[in-house]
Coordinates of C-alpha atoms and ligand atoms in Angstrom, one line a residue:
X1 CA -24.7 -10.2 3.7
X2 CA -24.2 -10.1 0.0
X3 CA -21.7 -7.9 -1.8
X4 CA -24.5 -5.9 -3.4
X5 CA -26.3 -5.2 -0.3
X6 CA -23.5 -4.1 1.9
X7 CA -22.1 -0.8 2.7
X8 CA -18.9 -0.2 0.8
X9 CA -15.9 0.8 2.7
X10 CA -13.2 2.8 1.2
X11 CA -10.3 4.8 2.9
X12 CA -12.5 7.9 2.5
X13 CA -15.2 6.5 4.7
X14 CA -15.3 8.9 7.6
X15 CA -17.5 6.8 9.8
X16 CA -19.7 3.7 9.7
X17 CA -22.5 3.7 12.1
X18 CA -23.9 1.0 10.0
X19 CA -25.1 -2.0 12.2
X20 CA -25.1 -4.5 9.3
X21 CA -21.5 -3.7 8.5
X22 CA -20.4 -4.2 12.1
X23 CA -22.4 -7.3 12.5
X24 CA -20.8 -8.7 9.4
X25 CA -17.3 -7.8 10.7
X26 CA -18.0 -9.4 14.0
X27 CA -19.1 -12.6 12.2
X28 CA -15.9 -12.4 10.2
X29 CA -13.9 -12.0 13.5
X30 CA -15.5 -15.2 14.8
X31 CA -14.6 -17.0 11.7
X32 CA -11.0 -15.5 11.6
X33 CA -10.3 -16.5 15.2
X34 CA -11.1 -20.1 14.2
X35 CA -8.3 -19.8 11.6
X36 CA -5.6 -18.9 14.1
X37 CA -2.7 -21.2 14.2
X38 CA -2.7 -21.9 10.4
X39 CA 0.6 -23.3 9.2
X40 CA 1.6 -21.5 6.0
X41 CA 4.1 -23.1 3.6
X42 CA 5.6 -22.2 0.3
X43 CA 3.2 -23.0 -2.6
X44 CA 5.1 -24.0 -5.7
X45 CA 3.6 -25.2 -9.0
X46 CA 0.3 -26.3 -7.4
X47 CA 2.0 -28.0 -4.4
X48 CA 2.3 -27.1 -0.7
X49 CA 6.0 -27.5 0.1
X50 CA 7.4 -28.2 3.6
X51 CA 9.8 -25.3 3.2
X52 CA 12.7 -24.6 5.6
X53 CA 13.1 -22.7 8.9
X54 CA 9.7 -22.0 10.6
X55 CA 8.8 -18.8 12.4
X56 CA 5.7 -17.7 14.4
X57 CA 3.8 -14.5 13.6
X58 CA 2.4 -12.8 16.8
X59 CA -0.3 -10.2 16.8
X60 CA 0.8 -6.7 17.6
X61 CA -2.7 -6.2 19.1
X62 CA -2.2 -8.8 21.7
X63 CA 1.4 -10.2 21.7
X64 CA 0.4 -13.4 23.4
X65 CA -1.6 -14.5 20.4
X66 CA 0.1 -16.6 17.7
X67 CA -1.6 -15.9 14.4
X68 CA 0.2 -18.4 12.3
X69 CA 3.4 -20.4 11.8
X70 CA 5.3 -19.9 8.6
X71 CA 7.8 -22.3 6.9
X72 CA 10.2 -20.0 5.0
X73 CA 10.9 -20.8 1.4
X74 CA 14.2 -22.5 0.8
X75 CA 16.6 -21.8 -2.0
X76 CA 15.3 -24.8 -3.8
X77 CA 11.7 -23.5 -3.3
X78 CA 12.7 -20.3 -5.0
X79 CA 14.5 -22.1 -7.8
X80 CA 11.7 -24.5 -8.4
X81 CA 9.0 -21.7 -8.3
X82 CA 10.9 -19.6 -10.8
X83 CA 11.5 -22.7 -13.1
X84 CA 7.7 -23.6 -13.0
X85 CA 6.8 -20.0 -13.6
X86 CA 9.2 -19.9 -16.5
X87 CA 7.8 -23.1 -17.9
X88 CA 4.3 -21.8 -17.5
X89 CA 4.8 -18.4 -19.2
X90 CA 3.8 -19.6 -22.6
X91 CA 0.5 -21.3 -21.6
X92 CA -0.7 -18.5 -19.2
X93 CA 0.7 -15.7 -21.5
X94 CA -1.0 -17.2 -24.6
X95 CA -4.3 -17.8 -22.8
X96 CA -6.9 -15.4 -24.3
X97 CA -6.9 -12.2 -22.3
X98 CA -10.6 -12.5 -21.9
X99 CA -10.2 -15.8 -20.1
X100 CA -7.5 -14.3 -17.8
X101 CA -9.9 -11.5 -17.0
X102 CA -12.6 -13.9 -16.2
X103 CA -10.5 -15.9 -13.8
X104 CA -9.1 -12.8 -12.1
X105 CA -12.6 -11.2 -11.8
X106 CA -13.7 -14.4 -10.1
X107 CA -10.8 -14.0 -7.6
X108 CA -11.8 -10.4 -6.9
X109 CA -15.5 -11.4 -6.2
X110 CA -14.2 -14.1 -3.8
X111 CA -12.1 -11.5 -2.0
X112 CA -15.0 -9.1 -1.7
X113 CA -17.3 -11.9 -0.5
X114 CA -14.9 -12.9 2.2
X115 CA -14.0 -9.3 3.0
X116 CA -15.2 -9.4 6.7
X117 CA -13.2 -12.5 7.7
X118 CA -10.1 -11.4 5.8
X119 CA -10.3 -7.9 7.3
X120 CA -10.6 -9.4 10.8
X121 CA -7.4 -11.5 10.2
X122 CA -5.7 -8.3 9.0
X123 CA -6.8 -6.4 12.1
X124 CA -5.1 -9.0 14.3
X125 CA -2.2 -9.4 11.9
X126 CA -1.0 -5.8 11.5
X127 CA -3.3 -3.8 13.8
X128 CA -5.6 -1.9 11.4
X129 CA -8.9 -0.8 12.8
X130 CA -12.2 -2.2 11.3
X131 CA -12.6 0.4 8.5
X132 CA -8.9 0.4 7.5
X133 CA -8.8 -3.3 7.2
X134 CA -12.1 -3.6 5.4
X135 CA -10.8 -0.9 3.1
X136 CA -7.5 -2.8 2.4
X137 CA -9.3 -6.1 1.5
X138 CA -11.9 -4.3 -0.7
X139 CA -9.1 -2.3 -2.4
X140 CA -7.3 -5.6 -3.2
X141 CA -10.4 -6.8 -5.0
X142 CA -11.0 -3.3 -6.7
X143 CA -7.4 -3.1 -7.9
X144 CA -7.8 -6.5 -9.7
X145 CA -11.1 -5.4 -11.1
X146 CA -9.7 -2.1 -12.3
X147 CA -6.8 -3.8 -14.2
X148 CA -9.3 -6.2 -15.7
X149 CA -11.4 -3.2 -16.9
X150 CA -8.2 -1.7 -18.4
X151 CA -7.7 -4.8 -20.4
X152 CA -11.3 -4.7 -21.6
X153 CA -11.3 -1.1 -22.5
X154 CA -8.1 -1.4 -24.5
X155 CA -9.1 -4.6 -26.2
X156 CA -6.1 -6.5 -24.6
X157 CA -3.8 -3.7 -25.8
X158 CA -3.8 -4.9 -29.4
X159 CA -4.4 -2.2 -32.1
X160 CA -4.2 -2.0 -35.9
X161 CA -1.5 0.3 -37.1
X162 CA -1.1 2.4 -40.4
X163 CA -0.2 0.7 -43.7
X164 CA 2.5 1.6 -46.2
X165 CA 1.2 -1.0 -48.7
X166 CA -2.2 -2.4 -49.4
X167 CA -1.1 -5.9 -49.0
X168 CA 0.5 -5.3 -45.7
X169 CA -1.1 -5.2 -42.3
X170 CA 0.5 -4.4 -38.9
X171 CA -0.8 -4.8 -35.4
X172 CA 0.8 -3.5 -32.2
X173 CA 0.4 -6.1 -29.6
X174 CA 1.4 -5.8 -25.9
X175 CA 2.9 -9.0 -24.7
X176 CA 3.8 -10.1 -21.2
X177 CA 7.4 -10.2 -20.0
X178 CA 7.3 -13.7 -18.5
X179 CA 8.1 -14.4 -14.8
X180 CA 7.2 -11.4 -12.6
X181 CA 8.4 -11.1 -8.9
X182 CA 6.2 -9.3 -6.5
X183 CA 7.6 -8.3 -3.1
X184 CA 5.1 -7.0 -0.5
X185 CA 5.4 -4.6 2.5
X186 CA 3.7 -5.4 5.8
X187 CA 1.4 -2.4 5.9
X188 CA -1.0 -3.3 3.1
X189 CA -0.7 -7.0 3.2
X190 CA -3.5 -7.8 0.8
X191 CA -4.0 -4.7 -1.4
X192 CA -0.2 -4.5 -2.2
X193 CA -0.1 -8.2 -2.9
X194 CA -3.2 -8.3 -5.0
X195 CA -2.6 -5.1 -6.9
X196 CA 0.8 -5.9 -8.4
X197 CA 0.1 -9.6 -8.7
X198 CA -3.3 -9.0 -10.2
X199 CA -1.8 -6.5 -12.8
X200 CA 1.0 -8.9 -13.7
X201 CA -1.3 -11.9 -14.0
X202 CA -4.0 -10.3 -16.1
X203 CA -1.3 -9.0 -18.4
X204 CA -0.2 -12.6 -18.9
X205 CA 2.8 -12.9 -16.7
X206 CA 3.4 -15.7 -14.2
X207 CA 4.0 -14.6 -10.6
X208 CA 6.3 -15.5 -7.7
X209 CA 5.2 -13.5 -4.7
X210 CA 7.0 -12.9 -1.4
X211 CA 4.9 -11.5 1.4
X212 CA 6.4 -9.5 4.3
X213 CA 6.9 -11.8 7.2
X214 CA 4.3 -10.0 9.3
X215 CA 1.7 -10.0 6.6
X216 CA 2.1 -13.7 5.4
X217 CA -1.4 -14.7 6.6
X218 CA -3.2 -12.1 4.3
X219 CA -1.0 -13.2 1.3
X220 CA -2.0 -16.8 2.0
X221 CA -5.7 -15.8 2.0
X222 CA -5.2 -14.0 -1.3
X223 CA -3.5 -17.1 -2.7
X224 CA -6.4 -19.2 -1.6
X225 CA -8.8 -17.0 -3.8
X226 CA -6.5 -17.3 -6.8
X227 CA -6.3 -21.1 -6.4
X228 CA -10.1 -21.4 -6.0
X229 CA -10.9 -19.2 -8.8
X230 CA -8.8 -21.1 -11.3
X231 CA -5.5 -19.4 -11.7
X232 CA -3.4 -22.3 -13.0
X233 CA -0.8 -23.9 -10.9
X234 CA 2.1 -22.6 -13.0
X235 CA 0.9 -19.1 -12.9
X236 CA 1.1 -18.3 -9.2
X237 CA 3.7 -19.3 -6.5
X238 CA 3.9 -18.2 -2.9
X239 CA 7.4 -17.9 -1.3
X240 CA 7.0 -16.8 2.3
X241 CA 10.0 -15.9 4.4
X242 CA 12.3 -13.0 5.3
X243 CA 14.4 -10.6 3.3
X244 CA 16.7 -13.3 2.0
X245 CA 13.8 -14.9 0.1
X246 CA 13.2 -11.5 -1.6
X247 CA 17.0 -11.3 -2.3
X248 CA 16.8 -14.7 -3.9
X249 CA 14.0 -13.5 -6.2
X250 CA 15.7 -10.3 -7.1
X251 CA 19.0 -12.1 -8.0
X252 CA 17.4 -14.9 -10.0
X253 CA 18.3 -14.4 -13.7
X254 CA 15.0 -15.9 -14.9
X255 CA 12.8 -13.4 -13.1
X256 CA 11.9 -11.0 -16.0
X257 CA 10.4 -8.1 -14.1
X258 CA 9.8 -7.1 -10.5
X259 CA 7.5 -5.0 -8.4
X260 CA 8.8 -4.1 -5.0
X261 CA 6.8 -2.1 -2.5
X262 CA 8.6 -1.1 0.6
X263 CA 11.2 1.2 2.0
X264 CA 13.4 3.6 0.0
X265 CA 16.7 2.0 1.1
X266 CA 15.7 -1.5 0.0
X267 CA 13.8 -0.3 -3.1
X268 CA 16.8 1.7 -4.3
X269 CA 19.1 -1.3 -3.8
X270 CA 16.8 -3.5 -5.9
X271 CA 16.5 -0.8 -8.5
X272 CA 20.3 -0.8 -8.9
X273 CA 20.8 -4.5 -8.7
X274 CA 17.9 -6.2 -10.5
X275 CA 18.9 -5.8 -14.2
X276 CA 22.3 -7.2 -14.9
X277 CA 22.8 -8.9 -18.3
X278 CA 20.2 -6.7 -20.0
X279 CA 17.5 -4.1 -19.1
X280 CA 14.6 -5.6 -17.2
X281 CA 11.6 -3.7 -15.8
X282 CA 11.8 -2.9 -12.1
X283 CA 9.0 -1.1 -10.4
X284 CA 9.7 0.2 -7.0
X285 CA 7.1 1.9 -4.9
X286 CA 8.9 3.4 -1.9
X287 CA 8.5 5.7 1.2
X288 CA 7.0 9.1 1.8
X289 CA 7.6 12.1 4.0
X290 CA 4.3 13.7 3.0
X291 CA 3.7 17.4 3.7
X292 CA 0.5 19.4 4.1
X293 CA 0.5 23.1 3.6
X294 CA -2.1 25.3 5.2
X295 CA -2.5 28.9 4.3
X296 CA -4.3 31.7 6.0
X297 CA -7.2 31.4 3.6
X298 CA -7.9 27.8 4.7
X299 CA -11.0 26.3 6.4
X300 CA -9.1 25.3 9.5
X301 CA -11.6 22.8 10.7
X302 CA -11.4 21.0 7.5
X303 CA -7.6 21.1 7.7
X304 CA -7.4 19.9 11.2
X305 CA -9.7 16.9 10.3
X306 CA -7.8 15.9 7.3
X307 CA -4.4 16.3 8.9
X308 CA -5.4 14.3 12.0
X309 CA -6.8 11.4 10.0
X310 CA -3.8 11.2 7.7
X311 CA -1.2 11.5 10.4
X312 CA -2.7 9.0 12.8
X313 CA -4.8 6.5 11.0
X314 CA -3.2 3.1 11.2
X315 CA -0.8 4.7 13.5
X316 CA 1.0 6.6 10.8
X317 CA 2.2 3.4 9.1
X318 CA 1.1 4.4 5.6
X319 CA 3.5 5.5 3.0
X320 CA 1.0 8.2 2.4
X321 CA 0.8 9.4 6.0
X322 CA 1.0 13.1 6.7
X323 CA 4.1 13.6 8.8
X324 CA 4.9 17.3 8.5
X325 CA 2.7 20.3 8.3
X326 CA 3.6 23.9 7.2
X327 CA 1.1 26.5 8.4
X328 CA 1.0 30.2 7.6
X329 CA 2.1 32.0 10.7
X330 CA -1.0 34.0 11.3
X331 CA -3.2 30.9 11.6
X332 CA -0.6 28.6 13.3
X333 CA -1.9 28.8 16.9
X334 CA -5.5 28.4 15.9
X335 CA -4.8 25.3 13.6
X336 CA -2.5 23.7 16.2
X337 CA -5.3 24.1 18.8
X338 CA -7.8 22.4 16.5
X339 CA -5.5 19.6 15.6
X340 CA -4.6 19.0 19.3
X341 CA -8.3 18.9 20.2
X342 CA -9.0 16.3 17.6
X343 CA -5.9 14.2 18.1
X344 CA -6.3 14.1 21.9
X345 CA -9.7 12.5 21.5
X346 CA -8.7 9.7 19.2
X347 CA -9.5 6.3 20.7
X348 CA -6.5 3.9 21.0
X349 CA -7.4 0.4 21.9
X350 CA -7.7 -3.1 20.5
X351 CA -8.5 -2.4 16.8
X352 CA -11.0 -5.3 16.5
X353 CA -13.3 -3.1 18.7
X354 CA -15.9 -1.0 17.0
X355 CA -14.9 2.4 18.4
X356 CA -11.2 2.1 18.1
X357 CA -9.3 4.6 15.8
X358 CA -5.8 3.7 16.6
X359 CA -4.3 0.3 17.2
X360 CA -0.7 -0.6 17.9
X361 CA 2.4 -0.3 15.7
X362 CA 3.6 -3.4 14.0
X363 CA 6.5 -4.6 16.2
X364 CA 9.0 -4.0 19.0
X365 CA 11.5 -2.4 16.5
X366 CA 8.8 0.2 15.7
X367 CA 8.5 1.0 19.4
X368 CA 12.2 1.4 19.7
X369 CA 12.2 3.8 16.8
X370 CA 9.4 5.7 18.4
X371 CA 11.3 6.0 21.6
X372 CA 14.3 7.4 19.7
X373 CA 12.2 9.9 17.9
X374 CA 10.5 11.0 21.1
X375 CA 13.9 11.5 22.8
X376 CA 15.1 13.5 19.8
X377 CA 11.9 15.6 19.8
X378 CA 12.3 16.4 23.4
X379 CA 15.8 17.7 22.9
X380 CA 15.2 19.6 19.6
X381 CA 11.7 20.8 20.1
X382 CA 8.5 20.6 22.2
X383 CA 6.2 17.6 22.4
X384 CA 2.8 19.1 22.7
X385 CA 0.9 15.7 22.6
X386 CA 1.7 12.1 23.3
X387 CA 5.4 10.9 23.5
X388 CA 4.4 7.8 25.5
X389 CA 4.9 4.1 25.0
X390 CA 1.6 2.8 26.3
X391 CA 2.3 -0.9 25.8
X392 CA -1.2 -2.1 26.5
X393 CA -4.9 -1.5 25.8
X394 CA -7.1 0.1 28.5
X395 CA -8.1 -3.5 29.5
X396 CA -4.4 -4.3 30.1
X397 CA -3.9 -6.5 27.0
X398 CA -0.1 -6.3 26.1
X399 CA 0.7 -5.0 22.6
X400 CA 2.8 -2.5 20.7
X401 CA 0.7 0.6 21.6
X402 CA 2.3 4.1 21.4
X403 CA 0.5 7.4 21.7
X404 CA -0.2 9.7 18.8
X405 CA 2.5 12.4 19.0
X406 CA 2.8 16.0 17.9
X407 CA 6.0 18.0 18.0
X408 CA 6.5 21.8 17.5
X409 CA 9.4 24.2 17.8
X410 CA 11.8 22.2 15.8
X411 CA 14.4 23.8 13.4
X412 CA 13.0 23.5 9.9
X413 CA 15.9 21.4 8.8
X414 CA 15.4 18.9 11.7
X415 CA 15.5 15.2 10.8
X416 CA 11.9 14.9 12.1
X417 CA 11.0 17.0 9.0
X418 CA 13.1 14.7 6.8
X419 CA 13.2 11.1 7.8
X420 CA 10.3 8.7 7.2
X421 CA 9.5 7.4 10.7
X422 CA 6.4 5.3 9.9
X423 CA 4.9 6.1 13.3
X424 CA 2.0 8.2 14.7
X425 CA 4.3 11.2 14.7
X426 CA 3.5 14.6 13.3
X427 CA 5.8 17.7 13.1
X428 CA 4.2 21.2 12.7
X429 CA 5.9 24.4 11.9
X430 CA 4.8 28.0 11.1
X431 CA 5.9 29.5 7.8
X432 CA 6.0 33.1 6.5
X433 CA 4.4 32.4 3.1
X434 CA 2.9 29.9 0.7
X435 CA 6.1 30.1 -1.2
X436 CA 8.2 29.1 1.8
X437 CA 5.7 26.3 2.6
X438 CA 6.1 24.9 -1.0
X439 CA 9.9 25.2 -0.8
X440 CA 10.0 23.2 2.4
X441 CA 7.5 20.7 1.2
X442 CA 9.6 20.1 -1.9
X443 CA 12.9 20.0 -0.1
X444 CA 12.8 16.2 0.3
X445 CA 14.2 13.2 -1.6
X446 CA 10.8 11.7 -1.5
X447 CA 7.7 12.9 -3.4
X448 CA 4.8 10.5 -2.8
X449 CA 1.7 12.5 -1.5
X450 CA 1.0 16.0 -0.5
X451 CA -2.0 18.0 0.9
X452 CA -3.1 21.6 0.7
X453 CA -5.7 23.6 2.4
X454 CA -6.9 27.0 1.0
X455 CA -10.1 28.4 -0.4
X456 CA -8.2 30.7 -2.8
X457 CA -8.2 29.5 -6.4
X458 CA -4.9 31.2 -7.2
X459 CA -3.2 29.6 -4.3
X460 CA -4.6 26.2 -5.3
X461 CA -3.2 26.6 -8.8
X462 CA 0.1 27.6 -7.4
X463 CA 0.2 24.5 -5.3
X464 CA -0.6 22.3 -8.3
X465 CA 2.1 24.1 -10.5
X466 CA 4.8 23.7 -7.9
X467 CA 4.4 20.7 -5.7
X468 CA 6.7 17.7 -6.4
X469 CA 4.5 14.7 -5.5
X470 CA 2.6 12.0 -7.4
X471 CA -0.7 12.1 -5.4
X472 CA -1.9 15.5 -4.3
X473 CA -5.1 16.5 -2.5
X474 CA -6.7 19.9 -1.9
X475 CA -9.1 20.6 1.0
X476 CA -9.7 16.9 1.8
X477 CA -11.1 16.2 5.2
X478 CA -11.1 12.4 4.6
X479 CA -7.3 12.5 4.5
X480 CA -5.0 15.4 3.8
X481 CA -2.5 13.0 2.2
X482 CA -4.0 9.6 2.4
X483 CA -6.8 7.4 1.1
X484 CA -6.3 6.9 -2.6
X485 CA -8.7 4.5 -4.3
X486 CA -8.2 2.4 -7.6
X487 CA -9.8 4.2 -10.6
X488 CA -10.2 7.3 -8.5
X489 CA -6.8 8.5 -7.4
X490 CA -3.9 6.8 -9.3
X491 CA -1.3 6.1 -6.6
X492 CA 2.5 6.4 -7.3
X493 CA 5.4 8.4 -6.2
X494 CA 7.8 10.9 -7.7
X495 CA 11.5 11.3 -7.0
X496 CA 12.7 8.8 -4.4
X497 CA 9.1 7.5 -3.8
X498 CA 8.7 5.6 -7.1
X499 CA 10.4 4.5 -10.2
X500 CA 8.2 5.4 -13.2
X501 CA 5.4 7.6 -12.1
X502 CA 2.8 5.2 -13.7
X503 CA 0.6 4.9 -10.7
X504 CA -1.3 1.9 -9.2
X505 CA -5.0 1.9 -9.8
X506 CA -4.4 4.3 -12.7
X507 CA -4.7 4.5 -16.5
X508 CA -1.1 3.6 -17.3
X509 CA -0.3 0.9 -14.7
X510 CA -1.2 -2.5 -16.3
X511 CA 0.8 -1.6 -19.5
X512 CA 4.0 -1.8 -17.4
X513 CA 3.7 -5.5 -17.2
X514 CA 3.8 -5.8 -20.9
X515 CA 6.2 -4.9 -23.8
X516 CA 5.2 -3.9 -27.3
X517 CA 5.5 -6.3 -30.3
X518 CA 4.9 -4.9 -33.8
X519 CA 3.5 -7.6 -36.0
X520 CA 3.5 -7.1 -39.7
X521 CA 2.0 -9.6 -42.2
X522 CA 2.3 -9.3 -46.0
X523 CA -0.5 -11.1 -47.7
Ligands
LIG601 N1 4.9 3.8 -2.2 C1 4.1 2.9 -1.9 O1 3.1 2.6 -2.6 C2 4.2 2.2 -0.6 C3 3.2 1.4 -0.1 C4 3.3 0.8 1.1 C5 4.5 0.9 1.9 N2 5.5 1.6 1.4 C6 6.7 1.8 2.1 O2 7.1 0.5 2.7 C7 7.8 0.7 3.9 C8 7.2 -0.1 5.0 O3 7.1 -1.5 4.7 P1 8.2 -2.5 5.2 O4 8.7 -2.2 6.6 O5 7.5 -3.9 5.0 O6 9.4 -2.3 4.1 P2 10.8 -3.1 3.9 O7 11.5 -2.4 2.8 O8 11.4 -3.4 5.1 O9 10.2 -4.5 3.3 C9 9.4 -4.7 2.2 C10 9.5 -6.1 1.7 O10 10.9 -6.3 1.1 C11 11.5 -7.4 1.6 N3 12.9 -7.2 1.6 C12 13.6 -6.5 2.5 N4 14.9 -6.4 2.1 C13 15.0 -7.0 0.9 C14 16.0 -7.2 0.0 N5 17.3 -6.8 0.2 N6 15.8 -7.8 -1.2 C15 14.5 -8.1 -1.5 N7 13.5 -8.0 -0.6 C16 13.7 -7.5 0.6 C17 10.9 -7.6 3.0 O11 11.0 -8.9 3.5 C18 9.4 -7.2 2.7 O12 8.7 -8.2 2.1 C19 7.7 2.2 4.2 O13 8.9 2.8 3.8 C20 6.5 2.7 3.3 O14 6.6 4.0 3.0 C21 5.4 2.3 0.1
LIG602 N1 -2.8 3.7 -0.9 C1 -2.7 4.2 0.4 C2 -1.4 4.1 1.0 C3 -0.5 2.9 0.7 C4 0.8 3.0 1.3 O1 1.1 2.6 2.4 C5 -3.3 5.6 0.6 O2 -3.6 6.2 -0.4 O3 -3.4 6.1 1.7

């Protein structure tokens, strides 16, 4: 199927009863299964390196499957990658921006063309269902395309300035910083590699990228596309491995800027530690504890649909997942019943299967975290749905499966309303007023996304005027708090969820990879 002819999946796609799309995915799955067992090594200055310690990546969908083996980058690999990226700054940074755009657009087309097989790898790799995985791969391509478009619309970010003298001319020119580190989380292994790396590269930086260990395969596929589309050897380097490889990148004095996406704790430590001798840009996109508020004037069916999708898609492992709901008391019982009806009919199974909504969580450690949250919920409140470690598919395939869980009757200050769990876990509470709902929603160190359901214009305006979050949605059944798309919903956090508030896939993102130079020439 060609790119032009196929049904386009985004995170707002509610269903896809599209035979061609599923046939395409299944073909991709066949291809992807043939790739299992790939050995992934550091890629430095155009060379595959042997690397150091090797680890295996197992599928959370079926833990008996080894997806790939990975040779971790050694200290020498990190040193050599940064040195090569530093040496290559000038050639890639001084390449015409139009040429950089051409090469990156070619990479984006390649990603879109291979979307089905890449999505199938990702399903087996992190457990996303078909639509979520197809969305992640397509978002990767669209993020790159969007940053290319921003370069084009802004003429490479070079502009003539005013004059004080006739003989004098001045241009403002945005220039790349140099070597850019990109550290990727497990949950969007392609989009959150391709977005920051694509932005940094098109702006003229050279990139050293560290994937999350669990998502190494997707990052390697992304790298294949960069290599094949003509990104030069010195401009992109892959450094797989664990946290220590990330630490080595962060502490390297020749890394000029960094984009980290991941947890609040790690992001804040990088934010504090990265710049030492002089200020350097550090973009940290961190966690969320995303609320939805539902008033008595809401369409409750719409609200139940949006909340259920946001809380349980990809098993709650999205930074944007809806994990707490505040409902005006008079509609609390009715909304809860509607959410329960929807959530209890979600299909949990092997996510490569067509009808699966929920796959597994990523790893054993997540299952332990789930057990702790469930034990606490039983003590502090009432579990009205789920609370079970299932551990296998209906066919008996062993994987990290846990049931979607809803808890009520918790004290409003309970930790389940505060801590990001990154699990299919939703806490719901009645509130006395919209004001109380807003106060509770904002009473968090995090401020990534938020949802609101009401048909009243004044209430909607009050929500917009008061809510402290970077990405907010009103009356959205496709996802109360999830599902931003490049060029449509700029995605970035406020407060402890993000550093600068210049959101990914938005108008002000690509500029962060550049600094201004004022160039005056007197004739
Ligand atoms: N705001 C966003 O856009 C966004 C998007 C996706 C995920 N997230 C957040 O990411 C988290 C889930 O992802 P995760 O479990 O992979 O996060 P994580 O913080 O555990 O790891 C993220 C990456 O950082 C690396 N790392 C860990 N410690 C490091 C250190 N000290 N120095 C340098 N690198 C280090 C990891 O190896 C991994 O590659 C959640 O908190 C989620 O909300 C945020
Ligand atoms: N961009 C995704 C979330 C990415 C974080 O995990 C969304 O909008 O749902």
